[in-house]
Coordinates of N, CA and C and ligand atoms in Angstrom, one line a residue:
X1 N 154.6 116.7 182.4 CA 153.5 115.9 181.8 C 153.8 115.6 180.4
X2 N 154.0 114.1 179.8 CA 154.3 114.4 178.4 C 153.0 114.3 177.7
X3 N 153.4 113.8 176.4 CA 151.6 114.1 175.5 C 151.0 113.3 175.7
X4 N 151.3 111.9 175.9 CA 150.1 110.9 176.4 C 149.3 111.5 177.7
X5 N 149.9 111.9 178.9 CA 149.4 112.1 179.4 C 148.4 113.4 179.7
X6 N 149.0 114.5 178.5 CA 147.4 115.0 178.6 C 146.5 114.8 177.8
X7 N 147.4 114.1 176.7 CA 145.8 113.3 175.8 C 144.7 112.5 176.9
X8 N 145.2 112.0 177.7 CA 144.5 110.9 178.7 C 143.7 111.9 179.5
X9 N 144.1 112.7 180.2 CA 143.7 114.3 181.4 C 142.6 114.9 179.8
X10 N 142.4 114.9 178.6 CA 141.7 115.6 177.9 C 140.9 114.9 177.7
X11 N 140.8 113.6 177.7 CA 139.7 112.5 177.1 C 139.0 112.3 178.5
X12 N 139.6 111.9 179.7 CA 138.9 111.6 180.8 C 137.7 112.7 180.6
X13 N 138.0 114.1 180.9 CA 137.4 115.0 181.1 C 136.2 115.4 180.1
X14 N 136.1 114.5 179.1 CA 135.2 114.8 177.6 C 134.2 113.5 177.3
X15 N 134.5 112.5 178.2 CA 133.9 111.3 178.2 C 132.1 111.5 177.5
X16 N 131.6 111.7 178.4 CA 130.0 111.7 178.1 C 130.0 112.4 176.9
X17 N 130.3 113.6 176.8 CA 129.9 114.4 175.6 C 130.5 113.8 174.3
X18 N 131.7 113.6 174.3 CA 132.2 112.6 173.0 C 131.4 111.4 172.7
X19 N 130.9 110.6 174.1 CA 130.7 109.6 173.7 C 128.6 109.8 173.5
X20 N 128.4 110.6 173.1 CA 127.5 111.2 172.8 C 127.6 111.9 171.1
X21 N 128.5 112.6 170.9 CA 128.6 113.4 169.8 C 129.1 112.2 168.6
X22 N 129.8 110.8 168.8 CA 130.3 109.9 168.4 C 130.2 108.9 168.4
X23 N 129.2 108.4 169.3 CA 129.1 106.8 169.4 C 128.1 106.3 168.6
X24 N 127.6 107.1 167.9 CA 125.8 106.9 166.7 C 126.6 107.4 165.3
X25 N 128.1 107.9 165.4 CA 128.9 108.8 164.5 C 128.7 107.8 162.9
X26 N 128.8 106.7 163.1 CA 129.3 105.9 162.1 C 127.7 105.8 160.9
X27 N 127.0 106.0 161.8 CA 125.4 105.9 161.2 C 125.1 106.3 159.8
X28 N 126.3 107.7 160.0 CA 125.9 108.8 159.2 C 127.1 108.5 158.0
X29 N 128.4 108.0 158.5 CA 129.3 107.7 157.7 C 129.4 106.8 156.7
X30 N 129.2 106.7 155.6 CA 128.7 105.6 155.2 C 130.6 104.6 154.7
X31 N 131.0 106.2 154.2 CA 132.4 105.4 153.6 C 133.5 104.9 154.8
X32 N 133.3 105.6 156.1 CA 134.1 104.5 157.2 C 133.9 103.2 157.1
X33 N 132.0 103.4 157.1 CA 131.8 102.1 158.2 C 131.9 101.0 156.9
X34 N 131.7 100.9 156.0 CA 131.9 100.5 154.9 C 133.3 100.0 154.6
X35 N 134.1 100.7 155.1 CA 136.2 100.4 155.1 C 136.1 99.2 156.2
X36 N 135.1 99.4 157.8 CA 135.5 98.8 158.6 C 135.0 97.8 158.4
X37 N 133.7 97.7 157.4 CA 133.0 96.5 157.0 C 133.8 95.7 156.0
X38 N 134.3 95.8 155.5 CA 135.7 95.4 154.5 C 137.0 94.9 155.5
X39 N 137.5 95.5 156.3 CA 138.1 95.4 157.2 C 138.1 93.9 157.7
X40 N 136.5 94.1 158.4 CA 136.5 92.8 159.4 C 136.4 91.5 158.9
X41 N 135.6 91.5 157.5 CA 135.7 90.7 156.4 C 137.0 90.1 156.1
X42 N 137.6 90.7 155.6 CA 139.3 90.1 155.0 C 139.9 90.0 156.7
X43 N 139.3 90.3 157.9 CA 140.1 89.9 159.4 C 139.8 88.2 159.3
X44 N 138.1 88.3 158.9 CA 137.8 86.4 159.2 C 138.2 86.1 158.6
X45 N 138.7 86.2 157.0 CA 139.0 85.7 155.9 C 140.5 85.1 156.7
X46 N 141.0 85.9 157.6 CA 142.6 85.4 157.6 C 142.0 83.4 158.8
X47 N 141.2 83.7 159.3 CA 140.8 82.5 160.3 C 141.6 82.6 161.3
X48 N 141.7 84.2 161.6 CA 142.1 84.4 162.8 C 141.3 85.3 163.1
X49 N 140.2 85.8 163.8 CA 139.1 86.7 164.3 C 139.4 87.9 165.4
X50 N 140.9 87.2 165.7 CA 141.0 88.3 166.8 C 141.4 89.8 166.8
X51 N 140.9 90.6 167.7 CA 141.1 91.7 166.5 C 141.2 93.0 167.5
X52 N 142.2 93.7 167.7 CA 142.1 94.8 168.8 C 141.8 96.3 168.1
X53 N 141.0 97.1 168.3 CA 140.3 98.4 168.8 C 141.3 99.1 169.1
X54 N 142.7 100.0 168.7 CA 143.3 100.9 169.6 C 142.8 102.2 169.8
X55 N 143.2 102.5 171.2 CA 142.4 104.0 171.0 C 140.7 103.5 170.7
X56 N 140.4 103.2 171.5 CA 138.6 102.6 171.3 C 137.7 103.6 172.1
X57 N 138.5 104.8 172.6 CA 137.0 105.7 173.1 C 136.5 104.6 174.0
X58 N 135.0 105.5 173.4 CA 133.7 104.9 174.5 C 133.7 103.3 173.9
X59 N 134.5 102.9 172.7 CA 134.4 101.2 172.1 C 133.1 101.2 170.9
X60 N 132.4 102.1 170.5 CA 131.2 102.2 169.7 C 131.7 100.8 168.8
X61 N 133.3 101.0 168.1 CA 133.6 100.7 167.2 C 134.3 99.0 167.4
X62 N 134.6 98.7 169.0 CA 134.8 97.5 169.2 C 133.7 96.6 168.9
X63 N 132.7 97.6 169.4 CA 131.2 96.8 169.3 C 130.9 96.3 168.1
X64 N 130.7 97.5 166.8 CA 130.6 97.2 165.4 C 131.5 95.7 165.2
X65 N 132.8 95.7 165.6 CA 133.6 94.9 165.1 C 133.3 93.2 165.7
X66 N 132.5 93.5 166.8 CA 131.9 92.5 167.3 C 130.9 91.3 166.9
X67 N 130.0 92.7 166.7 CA 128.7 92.2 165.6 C 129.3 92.0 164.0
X68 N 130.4 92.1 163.8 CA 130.9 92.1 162.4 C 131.6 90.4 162.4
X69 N 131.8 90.0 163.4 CA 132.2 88.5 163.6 C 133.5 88.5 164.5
X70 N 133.8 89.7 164.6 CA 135.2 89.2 165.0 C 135.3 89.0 166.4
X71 N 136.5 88.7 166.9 CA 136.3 88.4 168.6 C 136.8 89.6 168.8
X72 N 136.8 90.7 168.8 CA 137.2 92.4 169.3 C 137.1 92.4 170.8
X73 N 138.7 93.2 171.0 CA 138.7 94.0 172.4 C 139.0 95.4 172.4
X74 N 138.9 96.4 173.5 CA 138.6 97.7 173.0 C 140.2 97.7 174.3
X75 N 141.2 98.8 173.6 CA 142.8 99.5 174.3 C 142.1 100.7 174.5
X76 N 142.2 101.3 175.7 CA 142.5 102.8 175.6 C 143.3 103.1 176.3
X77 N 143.9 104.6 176.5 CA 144.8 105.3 177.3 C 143.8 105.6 178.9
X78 N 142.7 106.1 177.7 CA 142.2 106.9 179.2 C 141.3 106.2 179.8
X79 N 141.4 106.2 181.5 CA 140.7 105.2 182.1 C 138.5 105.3 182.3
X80 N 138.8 107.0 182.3 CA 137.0 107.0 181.9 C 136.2 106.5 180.7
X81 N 137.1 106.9 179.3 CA 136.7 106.3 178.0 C 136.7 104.7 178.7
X82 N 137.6 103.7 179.4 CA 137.6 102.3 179.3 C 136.5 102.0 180.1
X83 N 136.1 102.9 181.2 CA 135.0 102.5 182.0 C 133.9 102.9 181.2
X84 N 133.6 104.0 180.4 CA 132.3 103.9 179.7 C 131.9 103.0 178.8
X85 N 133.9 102.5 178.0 CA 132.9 101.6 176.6 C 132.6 99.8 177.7
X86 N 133.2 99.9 178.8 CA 132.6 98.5 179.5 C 131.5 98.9 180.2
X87 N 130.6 99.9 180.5 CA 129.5 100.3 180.9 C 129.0 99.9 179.9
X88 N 128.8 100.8 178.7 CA 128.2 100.6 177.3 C 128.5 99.5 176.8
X89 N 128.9 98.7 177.0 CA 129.0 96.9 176.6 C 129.7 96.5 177.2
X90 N 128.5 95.3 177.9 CA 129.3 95.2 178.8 C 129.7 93.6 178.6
X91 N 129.1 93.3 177.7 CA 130.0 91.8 177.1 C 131.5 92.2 176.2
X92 N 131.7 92.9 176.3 CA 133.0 93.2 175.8 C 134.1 93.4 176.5
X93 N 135.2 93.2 175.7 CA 136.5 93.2 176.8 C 137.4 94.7 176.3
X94 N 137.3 95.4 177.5 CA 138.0 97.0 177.1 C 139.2 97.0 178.3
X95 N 140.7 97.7 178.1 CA 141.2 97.5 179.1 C 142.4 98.8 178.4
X96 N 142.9 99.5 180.0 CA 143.8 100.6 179.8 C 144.7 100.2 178.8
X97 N 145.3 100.9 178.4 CA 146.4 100.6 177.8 C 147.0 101.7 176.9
X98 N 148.4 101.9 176.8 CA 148.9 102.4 175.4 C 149.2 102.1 174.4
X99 N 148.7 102.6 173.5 CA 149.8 102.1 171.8 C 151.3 101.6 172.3
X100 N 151.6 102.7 173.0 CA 153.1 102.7 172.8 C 153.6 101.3 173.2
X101 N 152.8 100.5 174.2 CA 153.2 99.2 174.4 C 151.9 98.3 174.9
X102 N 151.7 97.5 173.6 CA 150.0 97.1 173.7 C 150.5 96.0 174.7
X103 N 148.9 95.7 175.6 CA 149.2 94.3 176.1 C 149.2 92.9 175.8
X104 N 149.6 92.8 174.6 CA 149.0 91.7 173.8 C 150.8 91.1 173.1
X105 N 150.2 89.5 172.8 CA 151.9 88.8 172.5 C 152.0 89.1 171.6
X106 N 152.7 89.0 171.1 CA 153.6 88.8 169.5 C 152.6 87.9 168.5
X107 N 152.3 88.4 167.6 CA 151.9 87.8 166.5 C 150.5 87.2 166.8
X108 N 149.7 87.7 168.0 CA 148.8 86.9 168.3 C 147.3 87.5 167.2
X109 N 147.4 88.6 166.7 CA 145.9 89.3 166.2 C 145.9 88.8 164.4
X110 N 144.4 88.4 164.4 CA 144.3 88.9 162.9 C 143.8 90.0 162.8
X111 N 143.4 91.1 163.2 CA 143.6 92.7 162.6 C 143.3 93.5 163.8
X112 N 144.1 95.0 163.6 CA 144.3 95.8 164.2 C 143.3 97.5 163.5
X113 N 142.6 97.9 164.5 CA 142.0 98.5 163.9 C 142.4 100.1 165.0
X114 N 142.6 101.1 164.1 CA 143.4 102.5 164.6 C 142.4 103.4 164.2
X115 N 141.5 103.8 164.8 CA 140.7 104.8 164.2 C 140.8 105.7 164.7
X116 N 141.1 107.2 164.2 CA 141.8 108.2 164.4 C 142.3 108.4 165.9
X117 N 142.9 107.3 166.4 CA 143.6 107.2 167.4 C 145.4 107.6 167.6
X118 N 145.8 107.5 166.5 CA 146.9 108.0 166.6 C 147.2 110.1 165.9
X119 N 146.2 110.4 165.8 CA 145.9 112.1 165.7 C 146.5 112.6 166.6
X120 N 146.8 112.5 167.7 CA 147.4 112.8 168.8 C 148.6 113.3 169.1
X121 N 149.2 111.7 168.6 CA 150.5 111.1 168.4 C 151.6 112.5 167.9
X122 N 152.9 113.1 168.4 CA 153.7 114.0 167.4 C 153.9 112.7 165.8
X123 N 154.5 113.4 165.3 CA 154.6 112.5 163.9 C 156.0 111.9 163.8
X124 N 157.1 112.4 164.4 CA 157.7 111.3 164.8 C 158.4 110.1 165.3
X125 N 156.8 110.0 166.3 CA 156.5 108.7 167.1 C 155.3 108.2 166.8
X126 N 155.0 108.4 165.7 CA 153.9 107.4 165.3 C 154.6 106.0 164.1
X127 N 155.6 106.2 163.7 CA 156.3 104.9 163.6 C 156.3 103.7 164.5
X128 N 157.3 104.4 165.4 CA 157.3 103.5 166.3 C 155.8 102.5 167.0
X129 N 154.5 103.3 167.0 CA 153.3 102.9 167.1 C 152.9 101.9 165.9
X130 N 153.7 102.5 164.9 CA 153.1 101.1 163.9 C 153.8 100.2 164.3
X131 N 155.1 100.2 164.5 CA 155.5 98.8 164.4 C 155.4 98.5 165.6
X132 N 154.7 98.8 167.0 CA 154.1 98.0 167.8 C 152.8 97.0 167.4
X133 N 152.2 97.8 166.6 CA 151.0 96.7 165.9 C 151.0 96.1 164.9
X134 N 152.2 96.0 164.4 CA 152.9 95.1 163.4 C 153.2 93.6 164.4
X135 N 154.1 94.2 165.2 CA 154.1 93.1 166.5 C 153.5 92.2 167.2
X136 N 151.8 92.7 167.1 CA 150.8 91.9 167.4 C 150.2 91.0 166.5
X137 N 150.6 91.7 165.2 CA 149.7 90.7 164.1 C 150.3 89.7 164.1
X138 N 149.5 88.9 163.7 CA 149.5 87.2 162.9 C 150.6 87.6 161.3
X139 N 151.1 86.7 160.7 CA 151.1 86.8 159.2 C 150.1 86.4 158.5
X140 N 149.6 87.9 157.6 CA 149.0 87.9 156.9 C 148.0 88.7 157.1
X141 N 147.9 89.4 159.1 CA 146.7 90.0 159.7 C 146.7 91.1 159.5
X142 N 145.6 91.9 159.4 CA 145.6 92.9 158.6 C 145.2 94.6 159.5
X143 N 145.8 95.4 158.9 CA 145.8 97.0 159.6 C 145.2 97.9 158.8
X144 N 143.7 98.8 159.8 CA 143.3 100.1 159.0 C 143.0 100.7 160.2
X145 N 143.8 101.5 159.1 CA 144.0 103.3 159.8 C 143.5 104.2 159.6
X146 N 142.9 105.1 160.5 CA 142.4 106.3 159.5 C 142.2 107.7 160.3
X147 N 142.6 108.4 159.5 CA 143.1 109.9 160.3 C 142.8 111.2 159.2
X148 N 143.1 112.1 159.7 CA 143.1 113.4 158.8 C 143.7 113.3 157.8
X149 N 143.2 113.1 156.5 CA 144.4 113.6 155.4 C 144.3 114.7 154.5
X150 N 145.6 115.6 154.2 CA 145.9 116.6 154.0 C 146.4 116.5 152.6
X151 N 147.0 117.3 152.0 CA 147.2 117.5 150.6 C 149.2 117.8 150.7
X152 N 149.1 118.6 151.6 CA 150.4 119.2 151.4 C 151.6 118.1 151.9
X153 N 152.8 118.5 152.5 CA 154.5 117.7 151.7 C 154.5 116.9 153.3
X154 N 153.7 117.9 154.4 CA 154.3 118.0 155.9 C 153.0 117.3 157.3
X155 N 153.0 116.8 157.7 CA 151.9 116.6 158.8 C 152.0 117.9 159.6
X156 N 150.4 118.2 159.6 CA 149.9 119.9 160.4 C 149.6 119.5 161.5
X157 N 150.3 120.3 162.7 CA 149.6 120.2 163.8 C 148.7 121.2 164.4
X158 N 147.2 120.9 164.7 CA 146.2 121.6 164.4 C 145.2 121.6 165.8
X159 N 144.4 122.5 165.8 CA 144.1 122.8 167.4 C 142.4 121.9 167.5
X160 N 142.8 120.6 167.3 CA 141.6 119.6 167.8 C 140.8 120.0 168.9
X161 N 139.5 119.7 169.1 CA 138.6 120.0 170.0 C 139.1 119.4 171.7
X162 N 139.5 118.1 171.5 CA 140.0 117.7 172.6 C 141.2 117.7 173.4
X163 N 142.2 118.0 171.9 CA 143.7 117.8 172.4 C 144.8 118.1 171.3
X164 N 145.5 119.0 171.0 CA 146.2 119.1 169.6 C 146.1 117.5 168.9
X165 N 146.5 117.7 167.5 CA 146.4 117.0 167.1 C 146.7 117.4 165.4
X166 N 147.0 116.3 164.4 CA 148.2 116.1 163.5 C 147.3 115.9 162.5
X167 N 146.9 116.3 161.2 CA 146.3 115.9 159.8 C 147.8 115.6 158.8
X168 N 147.9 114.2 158.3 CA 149.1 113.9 157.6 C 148.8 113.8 156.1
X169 N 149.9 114.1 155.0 CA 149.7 113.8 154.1 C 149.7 112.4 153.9
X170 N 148.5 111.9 152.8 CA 148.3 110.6 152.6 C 149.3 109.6 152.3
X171 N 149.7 110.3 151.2 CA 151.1 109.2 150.9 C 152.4 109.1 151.5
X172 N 152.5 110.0 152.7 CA 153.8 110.1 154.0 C 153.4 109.0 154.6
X173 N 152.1 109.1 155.3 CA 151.5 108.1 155.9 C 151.6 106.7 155.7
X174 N 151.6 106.4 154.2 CA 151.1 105.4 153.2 C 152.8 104.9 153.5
X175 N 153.7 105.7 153.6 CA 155.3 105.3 153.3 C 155.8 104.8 154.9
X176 N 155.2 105.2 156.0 CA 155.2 105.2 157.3 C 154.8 103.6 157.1
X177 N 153.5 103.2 157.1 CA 152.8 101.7 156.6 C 153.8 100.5 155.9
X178 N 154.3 100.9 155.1 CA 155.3 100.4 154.0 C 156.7 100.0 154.7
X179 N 156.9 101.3 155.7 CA 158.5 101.3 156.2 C 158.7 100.2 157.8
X180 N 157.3 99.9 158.0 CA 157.2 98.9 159.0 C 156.8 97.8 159.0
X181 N 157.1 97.6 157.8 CA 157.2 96.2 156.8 C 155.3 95.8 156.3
X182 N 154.9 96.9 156.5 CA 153.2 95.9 155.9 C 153.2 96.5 153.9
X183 N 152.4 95.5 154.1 CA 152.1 95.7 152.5 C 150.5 97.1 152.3
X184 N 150.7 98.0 151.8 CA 149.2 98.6 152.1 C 148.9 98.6 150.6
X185 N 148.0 98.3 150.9 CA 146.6 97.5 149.4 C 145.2 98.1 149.0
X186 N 145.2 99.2 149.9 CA 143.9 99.8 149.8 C 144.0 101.0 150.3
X187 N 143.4 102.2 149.5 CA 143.3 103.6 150.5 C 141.7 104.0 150.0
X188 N 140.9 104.7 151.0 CA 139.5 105.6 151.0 C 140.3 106.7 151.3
X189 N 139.6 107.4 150.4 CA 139.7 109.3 150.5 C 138.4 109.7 150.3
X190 N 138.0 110.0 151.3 CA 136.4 110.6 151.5 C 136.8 112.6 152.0
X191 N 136.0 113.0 151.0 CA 135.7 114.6 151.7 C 134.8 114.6 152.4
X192 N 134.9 114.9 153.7 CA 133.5 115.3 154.2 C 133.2 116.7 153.9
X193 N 134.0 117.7 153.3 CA 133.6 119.3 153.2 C 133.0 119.5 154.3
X194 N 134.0 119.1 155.4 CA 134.2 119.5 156.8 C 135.2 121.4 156.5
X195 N 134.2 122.1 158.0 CA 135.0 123.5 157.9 C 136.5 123.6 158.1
X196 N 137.1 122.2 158.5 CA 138.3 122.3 158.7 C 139.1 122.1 157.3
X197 N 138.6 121.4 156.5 CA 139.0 121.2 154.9 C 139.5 119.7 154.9
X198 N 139.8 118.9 156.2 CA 140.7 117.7 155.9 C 140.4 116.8 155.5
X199 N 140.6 115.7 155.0 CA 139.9 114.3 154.0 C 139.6 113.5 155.5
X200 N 138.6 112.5 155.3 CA 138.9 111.4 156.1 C 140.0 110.6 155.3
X201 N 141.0 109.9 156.0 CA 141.6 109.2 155.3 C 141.3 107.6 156.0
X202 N 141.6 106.3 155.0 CA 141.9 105.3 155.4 C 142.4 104.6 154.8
X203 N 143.7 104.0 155.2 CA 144.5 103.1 154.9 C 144.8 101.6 155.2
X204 N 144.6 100.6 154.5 CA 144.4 99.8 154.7 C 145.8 98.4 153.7
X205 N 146.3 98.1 155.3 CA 147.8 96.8 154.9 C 147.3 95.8 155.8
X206 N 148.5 95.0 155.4 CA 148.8 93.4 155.4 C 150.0 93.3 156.1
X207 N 149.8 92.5 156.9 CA 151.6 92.2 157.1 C 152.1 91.0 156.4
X208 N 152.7 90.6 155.6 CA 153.3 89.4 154.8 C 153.0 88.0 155.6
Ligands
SAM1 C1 139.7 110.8 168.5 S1 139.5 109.6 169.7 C2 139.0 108.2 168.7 C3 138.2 107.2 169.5 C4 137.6 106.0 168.6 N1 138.6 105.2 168.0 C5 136.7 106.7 167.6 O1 137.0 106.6 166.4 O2 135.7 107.3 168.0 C6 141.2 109.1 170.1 C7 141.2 108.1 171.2 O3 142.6 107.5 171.2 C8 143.0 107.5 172.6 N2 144.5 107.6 172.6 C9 145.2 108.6 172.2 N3 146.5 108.4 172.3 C10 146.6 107.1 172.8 C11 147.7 106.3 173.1 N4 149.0 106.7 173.0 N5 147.4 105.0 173.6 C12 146.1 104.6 173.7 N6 145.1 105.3 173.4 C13 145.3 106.6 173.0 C14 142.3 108.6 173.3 O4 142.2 108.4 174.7 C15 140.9 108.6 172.6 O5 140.0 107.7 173.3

């Protein structure tokens, strides 16, 4: 079984309760929802609206992006997350899928939205995940990411509730962004003085 596949066998099995403990999550967050509200903004600004969700869970967040103007679809791996967030909206378009090879053309999106969807990921295949959604943008369409960020030299891999998973140093990350040709123009570093100690992080590029 490789990692996708038990990330997928860990999320099937956690559906309701995640999408319970996280789908109101953003309520309380002011500095996400606030990045993604900036986000979707500079997405219409490009006058291209379209806008993919990877890793979209139950889709809480395709929805936001919805009501935020854009034409949003929600990717997931796992097929119960994709049936709940089309239960849970059901005017929205949610459909299986991997990072590792989106179903979407070349250059078709103005922004791609990663919300701690690539945590999972080992750290030396999350490149390769960028520059799949490098792939999808438009020029000019824009990418925010956001994951654990850490202080130290190395990405930690750390015993997540649902499935191991990776807190990266911010500016490794920021160089990862950079090395897959986007421009990144913006970072949020929020503490939540979570017991785990990690920052939220978000990063936010352009592709030329
Ligand atoms: C921590 S949850 C985040 C869900 C949502 N973005 C949010 O912020 O609440 C990670 C999600 O990414 C999905 N995921 C993990 N690895 C993936 C991959 N390689 N391709 C597609 N989805 C993946 C999981 O199935 C899960 O729904």
């Amino acid at each position: 079984m490789g990692h996708q596949d038990k990330t997928r066998a860990a999320y099937d099995g956690v559906v309701e309760l995640y999408a319970s403990m996280f789908a109101n999550r953003l309520e309380t967050q002011p500095f996400a929802r606030n990045m993604i509200g900036t986000f979707a903004e500079l997405v219409r600004g490009t006058g291209n609206p379209r806008a993919a969700d990877v890793g979209c869970g139950p889709g809480h967040l395709t929805a936001m992006l919805h009501d935020l103007g854009l034409d949003a679809f929600g990717l997931d791996l796992s097929p119960a997350m994709v049936d709940h967030a089309r239960r849970a909206h059901p005017s929205l378009r949610f459909d299986e899928a991997r990072m590792e090879a989106l179903p979407v053309e070349d250059g078709a999106l103005g922004g791609v939205l990663a919300h701690y969807s690539m945590i999972h990921t080992p750290p030396g295949e999350v490149p390769a995940l960028l520059a799949e959604q490098v792939r999808v943008l438009a020029p000019g369409g824009l990418l925010l990411v956001s994951f654990f960020g850490t202080d130290g030299p190395e990405p930690v891999r750390f015993d997540h509730k649902v499935a191991p998973a990776y807190s990266w140093p911010v500016d490794r990350f920021a160089e990862l962004l950079t090395g897959v040709g986007l421009d990144m123009f913006a970072r949020l570093l929020h503490d939540p003085a979570s017991e785990r100690g990690f920052l939220d992080a978000h990063l936010l590029a352009r592709l030329p």
